[in-house]
Amino acid sequence: QPNYNKHPATGSGYTHMWETASKWKVPVLSHTWDRNRFCDPNLFAEIADCYPDVHVVMAHAGGTRHGYQKSVKLASERENLYLELCRVDFAFGQIEYYVKELGSKKIIFGSDFAYEYIDIRPVLGNVLFSRIDDEEKKNLLGNNFRNLLSTKRH
């Protein structure tokens, strides 16, 4: 987690991890937060460009209103960059916005439950009661993550 480690996601301390993820073709989930020098979404766009074999999942989808918009733009421009929904401060229509801009296959459900025993119900409810179709909800709630984990490896 770049923010806790006080080391930017693009820094040399993470190079081996990114190279290993690329070699084994495994996804990487990382904390993101807009305007944070260690984990701004722009850093993950740079990583996605440098390691096209790595599926990079941006936890919190950038963390702020501006970060959400930035993350959507960056993910729409890169095949291997995804958004994740944990601790997202949902506004009405935000799930619909993500799906409209990215499609339903680049968004991963997450809750941060294990981190601080955060109640999963609000995040789950935001997906379940969003105005997207059931197939899109299935993608967000599990299909997309399952697909990332089943990526062909060497």
mmCIF file of C-alpha atoms in Angstrom:
data_model
loop_
_atom_site.group_PDB
_atom_site.id
_atom_site.type_symbol
_atom_site.label_atom_id
_atom_site.label_comp_id
_atom_site.label_asym_id
_atom_site.label_seq_id
_atom_site.Cartn_x
_atom_site.Cartn_y
_atom_site.Cartn_z
ATOM 1 C CA GLN A 1 0.000 0.000 0.000
ATOM 2 C CA PRO A 2 1.965 2.990 -1.285
ATOM 3 C CA ASN A 3 0.382 5.534 1.046
ATOM 4 C CA TYR A 4 1.165 3.568 4.225
ATOM 5 C CA ASN A 5 4.659 2.759 2.987
ATOM 6 C CA LYS A 6 5.261 6.409 2.058
ATOM 7 C CA HIS A 7 6.695 5.254 -1.255
ATOM 8 C CA PRO A 8 5.119 6.096 -4.634
ATOM 9 C CA ALA A 9 3.561 3.227 -6.568
ATOM 10 C CA THR A 10 5.936 4.038 -9.428
ATOM 11 C CA GLY A 11 8.969 4.070 -7.128
ATOM 12 C CA SER A 12 11.896 1.678 -7.282
ATOM 13 C CA GLY A 13 10.714 -0.110 -4.139
ATOM 14 C CA TYR A 14 7.833 -1.577 -6.132
ATOM 15 C CA THR A 15 9.670 -2.385 -9.363
ATOM 16 C CA HIS A 16 10.286 -6.022 -8.478
ATOM 17 C CA MET A 17 6.624 -6.501 -7.565
ATOM 18 C CA TRP A 18 5.415 -5.006 -10.870
ATOM 19 C CA GLU A 19 7.931 -7.101 -12.815
ATOM 20 C CA THR A 20 6.865 -10.262 -10.988
ATOM 21 C CA ALA A 21 3.186 -9.511 -11.590
ATOM 22 C CA SER A 22 3.999 -9.027 -15.273
ATOM 23 C CA LYS A 23 5.971 -12.267 -15.463
ATOM 24 C CA TRP A 24 3.217 -14.313 -13.828
ATOM 25 C CA LYS A 25 0.357 -12.305 -15.344
ATOM 26 C CA VAL A 26 -1.370 -11.747 -12.023
ATOM 27 C CA PRO A 27 -3.549 -8.741 -11.167
ATOM 28 C CA VAL A 28 -2.467 -6.157 -8.599
ATOM 29 C CA LEU A 29 -4.896 -4.273 -6.361
ATOM 30 C CA SER A 30 -3.592 -1.074 -4.818
ATOM 31 C CA HIS A 31 -4.901 1.802 -2.767
ATOM 32 C CA THR A 32 -5.467 4.959 -4.821
ATOM 33 C CA TRP A 33 -6.323 8.466 -3.741
ATOM 34 C CA ASP A 34 -6.487 11.584 -5.842
ATOM 35 C CA ARG A 35 -3.719 14.143 -5.331
ATOM 36 C CA ASN A 36 -1.753 11.789 -3.086
ATOM 37 C CA ARG A 37 1.884 11.715 -4.173
ATOM 38 C CA PHE A 38 2.183 8.030 -3.352
ATOM 39 C CA CYS A 39 -0.991 6.667 -4.933
ATOM 40 C CA ASP A 40 -2.611 9.209 -7.270
ATOM 41 C CA PRO A 41 -4.478 7.476 -10.122
ATOM 42 C CA ASN A 42 -2.055 9.031 -12.635
ATOM 43 C CA LEU A 43 0.710 6.874 -11.166
ATOM 44 C CA PHE A 44 -1.278 3.741 -11.933
ATOM 45 C CA ALA A 45 -1.883 4.859 -15.504
ATOM 46 C CA GLU A 46 1.890 5.102 -15.849
ATOM 47 C CA ILE A 47 2.257 1.603 -14.371
ATOM 48 C CA ALA A 48 -0.462 0.201 -16.648
ATOM 49 C CA ASP A 49 1.410 1.645 -19.628
ATOM 50 C CA CYS A 50 4.758 0.204 -18.474
ATOM 51 C CA TYR A 51 3.335 -3.233 -17.632
ATOM 52 C CA PRO A 52 0.588 -4.004 -20.172
ATOM 53 C CA ASP A 53 0.432 -7.652 -18.981
ATOM 54 C CA VAL A 54 -0.602 -6.574 -15.475
ATOM 55 C CA HIS A 55 -4.248 -5.923 -14.675
ATOM 56 C CA VAL A 56 -4.042 -2.960 -12.289
ATOM 57 C CA VAL A 57 -7.046 -2.536 -9.994
ATOM 58 C CA MET A 58 -7.370 0.930 -8.449
ATOM 59 C CA ALA A 59 -8.908 0.510 -5.000
ATOM 60 C CA HIS A 60 -11.298 3.298 -4.024
ATOM 61 C CA ALA A 61 -11.444 4.350 -7.709
ATOM 62 C CA GLY A 62 -9.351 7.404 -6.888
ATOM 63 C CA GLY A 63 -11.034 8.200 -3.572
ATOM 64 C CA THR A 64 -12.558 11.638 -4.233
ATOM 65 C CA ARG A 65 -15.041 13.115 -6.686
ATOM 66 C CA HIS A 66 -12.174 14.437 -8.835
ATOM 67 C CA GLY A 67 -10.332 11.140 -8.361
ATOM 68 C CA TYR A 68 -13.345 9.158 -9.584
ATOM 69 C CA GLN A 69 -13.549 11.210 -12.748
ATOM 70 C CA LYS A 70 -9.811 10.967 -13.313
ATOM 71 C CA SER A 71 -9.835 7.191 -12.713
ATOM 72 C CA VAL A 72 -12.696 6.663 -15.150
ATOM 73 C CA LYS A 73 -10.850 8.619 -17.825
ATOM 74 C CA LEU A 74 -7.584 6.762 -17.263
ATOM 75 C CA ALA A 75 -9.280 3.341 -17.201
ATOM 76 C CA SER A 76 -11.210 4.127 -20.376
ATOM 77 C CA GLU A 77 -7.892 4.767 -22.125
ATOM 78 C CA ARG A 78 -6.167 1.583 -20.897
ATOM 79 C CA GLU A 79 -7.300 -1.990 -21.341
ATOM 80 C CA ASN A 80 -5.515 -3.197 -18.196
ATOM 81 C CA LEU A 81 -6.697 -0.556 -15.705
ATOM 82 C CA TYR A 82 -9.773 -1.235 -13.530
ATOM 83 C CA LEU A 83 -11.786 0.529 -10.832
ATOM 84 C CA GLU A 84 -12.626 -1.018 -7.465
ATOM 85 C CA LEU A 85 -15.480 0.178 -5.276
ATOM 86 C CA CYS A 86 -14.313 -0.179 -1.661
ATOM 87 C CA ARG A 87 -14.903 2.851 0.537
ATOM 88 C CA VAL A 88 -16.197 4.842 -2.390
ATOM 89 C CA ASP A 89 -18.307 7.754 -1.151
ATOM 90 C CA PHE A 90 -21.276 6.999 -3.359
ATOM 91 C CA ALA A 91 -23.353 9.738 -4.828
ATOM 92 C CA PHE A 92 -26.677 8.994 -6.433
ATOM 93 C CA GLY A 93 -26.031 7.584 -9.884
ATOM 94 C CA GLN A 94 -22.308 6.938 -9.389
ATOM 95 C CA ILE A 95 -22.475 3.220 -10.253
ATOM 96 C CA GLU A 96 -24.516 4.104 -13.326
ATOM 97 C CA TYR A 97 -21.904 6.717 -14.273
ATOM 98 C CA TYR A 98 -19.083 4.178 -14.000
ATOM 99 C CA VAL A 99 -20.949 1.623 -16.115
ATOM 100 C CA LYS A 100 -21.972 4.221 -18.702
ATOM 101 C CA GLU A 101 -18.400 5.471 -19.087
ATOM 102 C CA LEU A 102 -16.491 2.173 -18.804
ATOM 103 C CA GLY A 103 -18.964 -0.622 -19.380
ATOM 104 C CA SER A 104 -19.590 -3.141 -16.639
ATOM 105 C CA LYS A 105 -16.466 -5.256 -17.181
ATOM 106 C CA LYS A 106 -13.876 -2.842 -15.763
ATOM 107 C CA ILE A 107 -15.388 -2.358 -12.306
ATOM 108 C CA ILE A 108 -14.635 -4.641 -9.365
ATOM 109 C CA PHE A 109 -16.719 -4.878 -6.206
ATOM 110 C CA GLY A 110 -14.882 -4.364 -2.941
ATOM 111 C CA SER A 111 -15.850 -3.309 0.563
ATOM 112 C CA ASP A 112 -12.714 -2.839 2.718
ATOM 113 C CA PHE A 113 -14.510 -5.164 5.143
ATOM 114 C CA ALA A 114 -11.374 -7.016 6.221
ATOM 115 C CA TYR A 115 -9.465 -3.783 6.738
ATOM 116 C CA GLU A 116 -11.606 -2.191 9.425
ATOM 117 C CA TYR A 117 -14.620 -4.487 9.672
ATOM 118 C CA ILE A 118 -16.546 -1.943 7.672
ATOM 119 C CA ASP A 119 -20.192 -2.774 7.121
ATOM 120 C CA ILE A 120 -20.461 -4.314 3.667
ATOM 121 C CA ARG A 121 -24.193 -3.582 3.301
ATOM 122 C CA PRO A 122 -23.988 0.039 2.052
ATOM 123 C CA VAL A 123 -21.506 -0.777 -0.719
ATOM 124 C CA LEU A 124 -23.399 -3.923 -1.687
ATOM 125 C CA GLY A 125 -26.701 -2.023 -1.626
ATOM 126 C CA ASN A 126 -25.314 0.673 -3.901
ATOM 127 C CA VAL A 127 -24.621 -1.987 -6.519
ATOM 128 C CA LEU A 128 -27.759 -4.067 -5.982
ATOM 129 C CA PHE A 129 -30.083 -1.058 -6.139
ATOM 130 C CA SER A 130 -28.282 0.763 -8.934
ATOM 131 C CA ARG A 131 -30.108 1.287 -12.201
ATOM 132 C CA ILE A 132 -28.026 -1.112 -14.265
ATOM 133 C CA ASP A 133 -29.195 -4.469 -15.553
ATOM 134 C CA ASP A 134 -28.737 -7.730 -13.675
ATOM 135 C CA GLU A 135 -25.944 -8.969 -15.941
ATOM 136 C CA GLU A 136 -23.986 -5.768 -15.270
ATOM 137 C CA LYS A 137 -24.530 -6.221 -11.527
ATOM 138 C CA LYS A 138 -23.219 -9.791 -11.781
ATOM 139 C CA ASN A 139 -20.131 -8.466 -13.546
ATOM 140 C CA LEU A 140 -19.427 -5.937 -10.793
ATOM 141 C CA LEU A 141 -20.198 -8.330 -7.944
ATOM 142 C CA GLY A 142 -18.055 -11.248 -9.031
ATOM 143 C CA ASN A 143 -17.672 -12.068 -12.714
ATOM 144 C CA ASN A 144 -15.044 -9.400 -13.331
ATOM 145 C CA PHE A 145 -12.887 -10.444 -10.405
ATOM 146 C CA ARG A 146 -13.196 -14.116 -11.353
ATOM 147 C CA ASN A 147 -12.106 -13.216 -14.895
ATOM 148 C CA LEU A 148 -9.068 -11.325 -13.605
ATOM 149 C CA LEU A 149 -8.012 -14.305 -11.511
ATOM 150 C CA SER A 150 -8.413 -16.708 -14.419
ATOM 151 C CA THR A 151 -6.116 -14.706 -16.713
ATOM 152 C CA LYS A 152 -3.860 -17.117 -18.577
ATOM 153 C CA ARG A 153 -0.438 -17.419 -16.953
ATOM 154 C CA HIS A 154 2.847 -18.775 -18.356
#
